């Protein structure tokens, strides 16, 4: 066993640098955050060869005093905190005093700076952590840091870097995140002198989102503004039309700091649980303002991860804020890609199909309607809404006054539209007329949503129905343990389960309206949910999973024919739901084709 020694400063600095400086984007992050802490209103970033050859970050911040410049490159030298007490109340992005010495230890660095009240500035040159020169220099107010030949003295680290294009894209992604975190700062990024990113610094998050994602995507995002219990949550929430396959488009900012926080990200995904198909992730820009004493930012050398002291409370508030923002907007996708204006109503009623229909699935909905809403079961054109139908030849093309609105998802705060069913387009769709166009409803997805929310609404009084004969459940050890651990949740949901011995159980009863023959399938789906989620499972999510399974199995299927009465009953029931626009699995239930799009296609 070798003797214990104290490492020399050069070796210790290189080891410490590996914790903070992982790749060129780490350098960009640390330097830009220093500029933000310096009060900069404009930050320019220039890189070459993905940042491996050169990174330059210039700002118009407060600058560094000439006498403090050399001190700034000593380890744990900082102007942000003075004692351990300050760690409990951190408002700045940097505070550890590790960034500049760590970067200087693995590069050739030059910093030029001048304060606003000084006549001249100062310049320092450092190579491999050693000061080479310190001279006066003429410079505008602010600070410019140039990092050259990153990892030149750590060849093993340099070999692990990706291609310059990949490293450059990571730098660009990071600058984009920082622009979303601080939309009041103007960011400029250039690669080999070519402009690749610009954010105006107007202070409006919508402008920053447009700079990062483009105008089309920014239009598909709705503002978020939520305050409760001293917590303020703001940002922009993407509609389901712009979902992605990864979490890369979920940007989380806490107290002005771009971070990663698993509990908050999980809450964001939970809010979209029934709005997006499985495997799709939302586009969200979320900014939380919380008391600093409820946040620990000193858990990661690069300060990318934070720990919340009240994780569950924060997750609940985030989910509630997102749901409120999404529910105030109409989420009906449009089939048009051009802008449109609303047309005066001109509805046409098609006769019923003269084919056998299946209406028993909607018997309760139909019977619950008042007599004034009853639809005649004849081939004559029935009057379903208060709007008087007009023959097609009398359909007016005059437009309502008002500015044009972007297509895609309607961004108005409006209720579910009043729809008049016209006909059924087999095997799956209901055609309905609305005030602003033709609506196409997926009958299975719509019925799924109705059954799903009805089940959740009645879960407090869930009833069981006994099976004619018990269903034997032969489980493995893991499944038996999961069932035993969560048996109370199954009982609350309406399952009647009896232990038969060993890992065998008898299923004697199921929740009411349980689809016949699906007992084992749904039961094992629920066990798979517990196996996948582990300790992250919750009673609320369990009921959501069960409700979605029951709704899917019971909903009207593709190819089932409906009468106009059944179609109207389904649409009326759908309109009263919390989120009538998607099925529980996130697929769209309703789309529309505006009158403007129809007129365009018919060259009118």
PDB file of N, CA and C in Angstrom, residues 119-195:
ATOM      1  N   UNK A 119     -11.000  54.271 -15.922  1.00  0.00           N
ATOM      2  CA  UNK A 119     -10.511  54.858 -17.168  1.00  0.00           C
ATOM      3  C   UNK A 119      -9.906  53.795 -18.083  1.00  0.00           C
ATOM      4  N   UNK A 120      -9.224  52.817 -17.504  1.00  0.00           N
ATOM      5  CA  UNK A 120      -8.613  51.741 -18.278  1.00  0.00           C
ATOM      6  C   UNK A 120      -8.994  50.397 -17.671  1.00  0.00           C
ATOM      7  N   UNK A 121      -8.810  49.373 -18.466  1.00  0.00           N
ATOM      8  CA  UNK A 121      -9.116  48.045 -17.983  1.00  0.00           C
ATOM      9  C   UNK A 121      -7.852  47.252 -17.698  1.00  0.00           C
ATOM     10  N   UNK A 122      -8.025  45.943 -17.550  1.00  0.00           N
ATOM     11  CA  UNK A 122      -6.896  45.058 -17.256  1.00  0.00           C
ATOM     12  C   UNK A 122      -7.073  43.770 -18.038  1.00  0.00           C
ATOM     13  N   UNK A 123      -5.945  43.137 -18.335  1.00  0.00           N
ATOM     14  CA  UNK A 123      -5.986  41.881 -19.073  1.00  0.00           C
ATOM     15  C   UNK A 123      -5.064  40.872 -18.398  1.00  0.00           C
ATOM     16  N   UNK A 124      -5.575  39.636 -18.253  1.00  0.00           N
ATOM     17  CA  UNK A 124      -4.785  38.560 -17.660  1.00  0.00           C
ATOM     18  C   UNK A 124      -4.734  37.392 -18.633  1.00  0.00           C
ATOM     19  N   UNK A 125      -3.563  36.759 -18.721  1.00  0.00           N
ATOM     20  CA  UNK A 125      -3.386  35.576 -19.555  1.00  0.00           C
ATOM     21  C   UNK A 125      -2.945  34.424 -18.651  1.00  0.00           C
ATOM     22  N   UNK A 126      -3.639  33.298 -18.781  1.00  0.00           N
ATOM     23  CA  UNK A 126      -3.385  32.141 -17.923  1.00  0.00           C
ATOM     24  C   UNK A 126      -3.317  30.900 -18.798  1.00  0.00           C
ATOM     25  N   UNK A 127      -2.331  30.060 -18.546  1.00  0.00           N
ATOM     26  CA  UNK A 127      -2.191  28.811 -19.284  1.00  0.00           C
ATOM     27  C   UNK A 127      -2.049  27.661 -18.290  1.00  0.00           C
ATOM     28  N   UNK A 128      -2.941  26.681 -18.398  1.00  0.00           N
ATOM     29  CA  UNK A 128      -2.873  25.527 -17.517  1.00  0.00           C
ATOM     30  C   UNK A 128      -2.954  25.888 -16.056  1.00  0.00           C
ATOM     31  N   UNK A 129      -3.644  26.959 -15.720  1.00  0.00           N
ATOM     32  CA  UNK A 129      -3.799  27.385 -14.335  1.00  0.00           C
ATOM     33  C   UNK A 129      -2.724  28.317 -13.831  1.00  0.00           C
ATOM     34  N   UNK A 130      -1.679  28.574 -14.630  1.00  0.00           N
ATOM     35  CA  UNK A 130      -0.582  29.447 -14.210  1.00  0.00           C
ATOM     36  C   UNK A 130      -0.705  30.807 -14.875  1.00  0.00           C
ATOM     37  N   UNK A 131      -0.557  31.862 -14.070  1.00  0.00           N
ATOM     38  CA  UNK A 131      -0.639  33.220 -14.594  1.00  0.00           C
ATOM     39  C   UNK A 131       0.589  33.515 -15.443  1.00  0.00           C
ATOM     40  N   UNK A 132       0.361  33.926 -16.687  1.00  0.00           N
ATOM     41  CA  UNK A 132       1.455  34.227 -17.619  1.00  0.00           C
ATOM     42  C   UNK A 132       1.714  35.723 -17.678  1.00  0.00           C
ATOM     43  N   UNK A 133       0.651  36.516 -17.726  1.00  0.00           N
ATOM     44  CA  UNK A 133       0.835  37.964 -17.840  1.00  0.00           C
ATOM     45  C   UNK A 133      -0.369  38.670 -17.252  1.00  0.00           C
ATOM     46  N   UNK A 134      -0.110  39.867 -16.715  1.00  0.00           N
ATOM     47  CA  UNK A 134      -1.155  40.742 -16.207  1.00  0.00           C
ATOM     48  C   UNK A 134      -0.783  42.154 -16.614  1.00  0.00           C
ATOM     49  N   UNK A 135      -1.558  42.748 -17.529  1.00  0.00           N
ATOM     50  CA  UNK A 135      -1.190  44.054 -18.078  1.00  0.00           C
ATOM     51  C   UNK A 135      -2.422  44.938 -18.159  1.00  0.00           C
ATOM     52  N   UNK A 136      -2.236  46.279 -18.141  1.00  0.00           N
ATOM     53  CA  UNK A 136      -3.346  47.194 -18.399  1.00  0.00           C
ATOM     54  C   UNK A 136      -3.806  47.040 -19.850  1.00  0.00           C
ATOM     55  N   UNK A 137      -5.067  47.349 -20.095  1.00  0.00           N
ATOM     56  CA  UNK A 137      -5.597  47.192 -21.453  1.00  0.00           C
ATOM     57  C   UNK A 137      -6.770  48.120 -21.648  1.00  0.00           C
ATOM     58  N   UNK A 138      -6.880  48.613 -22.863  1.00  0.00           N
ATOM     59  CA  UNK A 138      -8.050  49.389 -23.219  1.00  0.00           C
ATOM     60  C   UNK A 138      -9.204  48.460 -23.572  1.00  0.00           C
ATOM     61  N   UNK A 139     -10.360  48.739 -23.037  1.00  0.00           N
ATOM     62  CA  UNK A 139     -11.500  47.852 -23.269  1.00  0.00           C
ATOM     63  C   UNK A 139     -12.788  48.587 -22.950  1.00  0.00           C
ATOM     64  N   UNK A 140     -13.896  48.223 -23.586  1.00  0.00           N
ATOM     65  CA  UNK A 140     -15.190  48.806 -23.221  1.00  0.00           C
ATOM     66  C   UNK A 140     -15.626  48.270 -21.861  1.00  0.00           C
ATOM     67  N   UNK A 141     -16.576  48.936 -21.193  1.00  0.00           N
ATOM     68  CA  UNK A 141     -17.044  48.416 -19.911  1.00  0.00           C
ATOM     69  C   UNK A 141     -17.607  47.001 -20.074  1.00  0.00           C
ATOM     70  N   UNK A 142     -17.272  46.141 -19.130  1.00  0.00           N
ATOM     71  CA  UNK A 142     -17.715  44.762 -19.186  1.00  0.00           C
ATOM     72  C   UNK A 142     -16.537  43.811 -19.163  1.00  0.00           C
ATOM     73  N   UNK A 143     -16.776  42.566 -19.568  1.00  0.00           N
ATOM     74  CA  UNK A 143     -15.743  41.535 -19.500  1.00  0.00           C
ATOM     75  C   UNK A 143     -15.788  40.669 -20.752  1.00  0.00           C
ATOM     76  N   UNK A 144     -14.616  40.342 -21.260  1.00  0.00           N
ATOM     77  CA  UNK A 144     -14.489  39.410 -22.379  1.00  0.00           C
ATOM     78  C   UNK A 144     -13.536  38.297 -21.966  1.00  0.00           C
ATOM     79  N   UNK A 145     -14.013  37.049 -22.048  1.00  0.00           N
ATOM     80  CA  UNK A 145     -13.187  35.890 -21.701  1.00  0.00           C
ATOM     81  C   UNK A 145     -13.015  35.045 -22.952  1.00  0.00           C
ATOM     82  N   UNK A 146     -11.771  34.754 -23.300  1.00  0.00           N
ATOM     83  CA  UNK A 146     -11.468  33.909 -24.454  1.00  0.00           C
ATOM     84  C   UNK A 146     -10.762  32.652 -23.973  1.00  0.00           C
ATOM     85  N   UNK A 147     -11.325  31.522 -24.320  1.00  0.00           N
ATOM     86  CA  UNK A 147     -10.768  30.228 -23.922  1.00  0.00           C
ATOM     87  C   UNK A 147     -10.294  29.524 -25.188  1.00  0.00           C
ATOM     88  N   UNK A 148      -8.996  29.233 -25.253  1.00  0.00           N
ATOM     89  CA  UNK A 148      -8.431  28.567 -26.430  1.00  0.00           C
ATOM     90  C   UNK A 148      -7.851  27.208 -26.056  1.00  0.00           C
ATOM     91  N   UNK A 149      -7.869  26.312 -27.045  1.00  0.00           N
ATOM     92  CA  UNK A 149      -7.273  24.976 -26.908  1.00  0.00           C
ATOM     93  C   UNK A 149      -7.758  24.274 -25.636  1.00  0.00           C
ATOM     94  N   UNK A 150      -9.056  24.154 -25.523  1.00  0.00           N
ATOM     95  CA  UNK A 150      -9.640  23.496 -24.357  1.00  0.00           C
ATOM     96  C   UNK A 150      -9.151  22.050 -24.262  1.00  0.00           C
ATOM     97  N   UNK A 151      -8.750  21.648 -23.078  1.00  0.00           N
ATOM     98  CA  UNK A 151      -8.235  20.294 -22.783  1.00  0.00           C
ATOM     99  C   UNK A 151      -6.902  20.010 -23.497  1.00  0.00           C
ATOM    100  N   UNK A 152      -6.158  21.051 -23.807  1.00  0.00           N
ATOM    101  CA  UNK A 152      -4.875  20.835 -24.499  1.00  0.00           C
ATOM    102  C   UNK A 152      -3.903  20.045 -23.625  1.00  0.00           C
ATOM    103  N   UNK A 153      -4.020  20.188 -22.298  1.00  0.00           N
ATOM    104  CA  UNK A 153      -3.117  19.493 -21.383  1.00  0.00           C
ATOM    105  C   UNK A 153      -3.740  18.254 -20.752  1.00  0.00           C
ATOM    106  N   UNK A 154      -4.920  17.872 -21.227  1.00  0.00           N
ATOM    107  CA  UNK A 154      -5.559  16.618 -20.788  1.00  0.00           C
ATOM    108  C   UNK A 154      -6.010  15.869 -22.034  1.00  0.00           C
ATOM    109  N   UNK A 155      -5.084  15.272 -22.767  1.00  0.00           N
ATOM    110  CA  UNK A 155      -5.417  14.651 -24.056  1.00  0.00           C
ATOM    111  C   UNK A 155      -6.444  13.535 -23.943  1.00  0.00           C
ATOM    112  N   UNK A 156      -6.458  12.818 -22.829  1.00  0.00           N
ATOM    113  CA  UNK A 156      -7.451  11.747 -22.677  1.00  0.00           C
ATOM    114  C   UNK A 156      -8.865  12.319 -22.667  1.00  0.00           C
ATOM    115  N   UNK A 157      -9.045  13.469 -22.004  1.00  0.00           N
ATOM    116  CA  UNK A 157     -10.364  14.112 -21.978  1.00  0.00           C
ATOM    117  C   UNK A 157     -10.737  14.623 -23.365  1.00  0.00           C
ATOM    118  N   UNK A 158      -9.762  15.188 -24.055  1.00  0.00           N
ATOM    119  CA  UNK A 158     -10.048  15.743 -25.374  1.00  0.00           C
ATOM    120  C   UNK A 158     -10.460  14.649 -26.360  1.00  0.00           C
ATOM    121  N   UNK A 159      -9.901  13.446 -26.218  1.00  0.00           N
ATOM    122  CA  UNK A 159     -10.251  12.360 -27.132  1.00  0.00           C
ATOM    123  C   UNK A 159     -11.698  11.911 -26.971  1.00  0.00           C
ATOM    124  N   UNK A 160     -12.263  12.136 -25.801  1.00  0.00           N
ATOM    125  CA  UNK A 160     -13.648  11.698 -25.564  1.00  0.00           C
ATOM    126  C   UNK A 160     -14.678  12.680 -26.112  1.00  0.00           C
ATOM    127  N   UNK A 161     -14.249  13.821 -26.598  1.00  0.00           N
ATOM    128  CA  UNK A 161     -15.187  14.798 -27.138  1.00  0.00           C
ATOM    129  C   UNK A 161     -15.802  14.286 -28.439  1.00  0.00           C
ATOM    130  N   UNK A 162     -17.022  14.705 -28.690  1.00  0.00           N
ATOM    131  CA  UNK A 162     -17.698  14.358 -29.936  1.00  0.00           C
ATOM    132  C   UNK A 162     -17.171  15.236 -31.071  1.00  0.00           C
ATOM    133  N   UNK A 163     -17.800  15.107 -32.219  1.00  0.00           N
ATOM    134  CA  UNK A 163     -17.380  15.910 -33.367  1.00  0.00           C
ATOM    135  C   UNK A 163     -17.635  17.390 -33.092  1.00  0.00           C
ATOM    136  N   UNK A 164     -16.905  18.288 -33.768  1.00  0.00           N
ATOM    137  CA  UNK A 164     -17.143  19.728 -33.576  1.00  0.00           C
ATOM    138  C   UNK A 164     -18.598  20.126 -33.802  1.00  0.00           C
ATOM    139  N   UNK A 165     -19.259  19.494 -34.764  1.00  0.00           N
ATOM    140  CA  UNK A 165     -20.662  19.831 -35.017  1.00  0.00           C
ATOM    141  C   UNK A 165     -21.532  19.465 -33.820  1.00  0.00           C
ATOM    142  N   UNK A 166     -21.273  18.288 -33.224  1.00  0.00           N
ATOM    143  CA  UNK A 166     -22.054  17.862 -32.066  1.00  0.00           C
ATOM    144  C   UNK A 166     -21.795  18.751 -30.862  1.00  0.00           C
ATOM    145  N   UNK A 167     -20.513  19.027 -30.582  1.00  0.00           N
ATOM    146  CA  UNK A 167     -20.187  19.883 -29.443  1.00  0.00           C
ATOM    147  C   UNK A 167     -20.742  21.291 -29.651  1.00  0.00           C
ATOM    148  N   UNK A 168     -20.700  21.777 -30.889  1.00  0.00           N
ATOM    149  CA  UNK A 168     -21.258  23.097 -31.164  1.00  0.00           C
ATOM    150  C   UNK A 168     -22.756  23.132 -30.961  1.00  0.00           C
ATOM    151  N   UNK A 169     -23.439  22.047 -31.349  1.00  0.00           N
ATOM    152  CA  UNK A 169     -24.888  22.003 -31.164  1.00  0.00           C
ATOM    153  C   UNK A 169     -25.250  21.980 -29.684  1.00  0.00           C
ATOM    154  N   UNK A 170     -24.437  21.315 -28.861  1.00  0.00           N
ATOM    155  CA  UNK A 170     -24.680  21.312 -27.419  1.00  0.00           C
ATOM    156  C   UNK A 170     -24.505  22.710 -26.836  1.00  0.00           C
ATOM    157  N   UNK A 171     -23.517  23.441 -27.327  1.00  0.00           N
ATOM    158  CA  UNK A 171     -23.342  24.830 -26.886  1.00  0.00           C
ATOM    159  C   UNK A 171     -24.552  25.670 -27.283  1.00  0.00           C
ATOM    160  N   UNK A 172     -25.037  25.472 -28.531  1.00  0.00           N
ATOM    161  CA  UNK A 172     -26.189  26.229 -28.986  1.00  0.00           C
ATOM    162  C   UNK A 172     -27.440  25.906 -28.182  1.00  0.00           C
ATOM    163  N   UNK A 173     -27.620  24.620 -27.864  1.00  0.00           N
ATOM    164  CA  UNK A 173     -28.782  24.234 -27.061  1.00  0.00           C
ATOM    165  C   UNK A 173     -28.732  24.883 -25.686  1.00  0.00           C
ATOM    166  N   UNK A 174     -27.545  24.921 -25.092  1.00  0.00           N
ATOM    167  CA  UNK A 174     -27.409  25.535 -23.778  1.00  0.00           C
ATOM    168  C   UNK A 174     -27.721  27.023 -23.824  1.00  0.00           C
ATOM    169  N   UNK A 175     -27.199  27.730 -24.829  1.00  0.00           N
ATOM    170  CA  UNK A 175     -27.486  29.161 -24.948  1.00  0.00           C
ATOM    171  C   UNK A 175     -28.992  29.380 -25.120  1.00  0.00           C
ATOM    172  N   UNK A 176     -29.651  28.504 -25.863  1.00  0.00           N
ATOM    173  CA  UNK A 176     -31.099  28.615 -26.037  1.00  0.00           C
ATOM    174  C   UNK A 176     -31.813  28.486 -24.702  1.00  0.00           C
ATOM    175  N   UNK A 177     -31.390  27.520 -23.875  1.00  0.00           N
ATOM    176  CA  UNK A 177     -32.007  27.344 -22.555  1.00  0.00           C
ATOM    177  C   UNK A 177     -31.798  28.587 -21.689  1.00  0.00           C
ATOM    178  N   UNK A 178     -30.598  29.137 -21.730  1.00  0.00           N
ATOM    179  CA  UNK A 178     -30.321  30.331 -20.933  1.00  0.00           C
ATOM    180  C   UNK A 178     -31.137  31.518 -21.418  1.00  0.00           C
ATOM    181  N   UNK A 179     -31.366  31.599 -22.726  1.00  0.00           N
ATOM    182  CA  UNK A 179     -32.201  32.683 -23.259  1.00  0.00           C
ATOM    183  C   UNK A 179     -33.640  32.540 -22.775  1.00  0.00           C
ATOM    184  N   UNK A 180     -34.127  31.306 -22.666  1.00  0.00           N
ATOM    185  CA  UNK A 180     -35.474  31.082 -22.147  1.00  0.00           C
ATOM    186  C   UNK A 180     -35.540  31.383 -20.655  1.00  0.00           C
ATOM    187  N   UNK A 181     -34.441  31.146 -19.950  1.00  0.00           N
ATOM    188  CA  UNK A 181     -34.418  31.421 -18.514  1.00  0.00           C
ATOM    189  C   UNK A 181     -34.390  32.918 -18.230  1.00  0.00           C
ATOM    190  N   UNK A 182     -33.702  33.698 -19.079  1.00  0.00           N
ATOM    191  CA  UNK A 182     -33.604  35.139 -18.886  1.00  0.00           C
ATOM    192  C   UNK A 182     -33.928  35.859 -20.185  1.00  0.00           C
ATOM    193  N   UNK A 183     -35.209  35.988 -20.516  1.00  0.00           N
ATOM    194  CA  UNK A 183     -35.589  36.655 -21.770  1.00  0.00           C
ATOM    195  C   UNK A 183     -35.317  38.149 -21.781  1.00  0.00           C
ATOM    196  N   UNK A 184     -34.909  38.718 -20.631  1.00  0.00           N
ATOM    197  CA  UNK A 184     -34.607  40.152 -20.579  1.00  0.00           C
ATOM    198  C   UNK A 184     -33.179  40.462 -21.011  1.00  0.00           C
ATOM    199  N   UNK A 185     -32.405  39.439 -21.343  1.00  0.00           N
ATOM    200  CA  UNK A 185     -31.017  39.640 -21.775  1.00  0.00           C
ATOM    201  C   UNK A 185     -30.897  39.301 -23.260  1.00  0.00           C
ATOM    202  N   UNK A 186     -30.141  40.127 -23.981  1.00  0.00           N
ATOM    203  CA  UNK A 186     -29.929  39.880 -25.409  1.00  0.00           C
ATOM    204  C   UNK A 186     -28.752  38.927 -25.588  1.00  0.00           C
ATOM    205  N   UNK A 187     -29.029  37.827 -26.266  1.00  0.00           N
ATOM    206  CA  UNK A 187     -27.987  36.831 -26.523  1.00  0.00           C
ATOM    207  C   UNK A 187     -27.662  36.822 -28.018  1.00  0.00           C
ATOM    208  N   UNK A 188     -26.377  36.742 -28.321  1.00  0.00           N
ATOM    209  CA  UNK A 188     -25.919  36.616 -29.697  1.00  0.00           C
ATOM    210  C   UNK A 188     -24.903  35.476 -29.735  1.00  0.00           C
ATOM    211  N   UNK A 189     -25.072  34.557 -30.653  1.00  0.00           N
ATOM    212  CA  UNK A 189     -24.126  33.459 -30.775  1.00  0.00           C
ATOM    213  C   UNK A 189     -23.656  33.336 -32.206  1.00  0.00           C
ATOM    214  N   UNK A 190     -22.350  33.178 -32.355  1.00  0.00           N
ATOM    215  CA  UNK A 190     -21.747  33.045 -33.681  1.00  0.00           C
ATOM    216  C   UNK A 190     -20.832  31.821 -33.708  1.00  0.00           C
ATOM    217  N   UNK A 191     -20.820  31.140 -34.827  1.00  0.00           N
ATOM    218  CA  UNK A 191     -19.924  30.012 -35.053  1.00  0.00           C
ATOM    219  C   UNK A 191     -19.025  30.368 -36.230  1.00  0.00           C
ATOM    220  N   UNK A 192     -17.740  30.509 -35.965  1.00  0.00           N
ATOM    221  CA  UNK A 192     -16.770  30.935 -36.986  1.00  0.00           C
ATOM    222  C   UNK A 192     -17.223  32.216 -37.670  1.00  0.00           C
ATOM    223  N   UNK A 193     -17.749  33.156 -36.868  1.00  0.00           N
ATOM    224  CA  UNK A 193     -18.167  34.447 -37.374  1.00  0.00           C
ATOM    225  C   UNK A 193     -19.544  34.488 -37.998  1.00  0.00           C
ATOM    226  N   UNK A 194     -20.196  33.335 -38.106  1.00  0.00           N
ATOM    227  CA  UNK A 194     -21.524  33.293 -38.718  1.00  0.00           C
ATOM    228  C   UNK A 194     -22.585  33.292 -37.634  1.00  0.00           C
ATOM    229  N   UNK A 195     -23.556  34.201 -37.732  1.00  0.00           N
ATOM    230  CA  UNK A 195     -24.631  34.292 -36.742  1.00  0.00           C
ATOM    231  C   UNK A 195     -25.495  33.042 -36.796  1.00  0.00           C
TER     232      UNK A 195
END
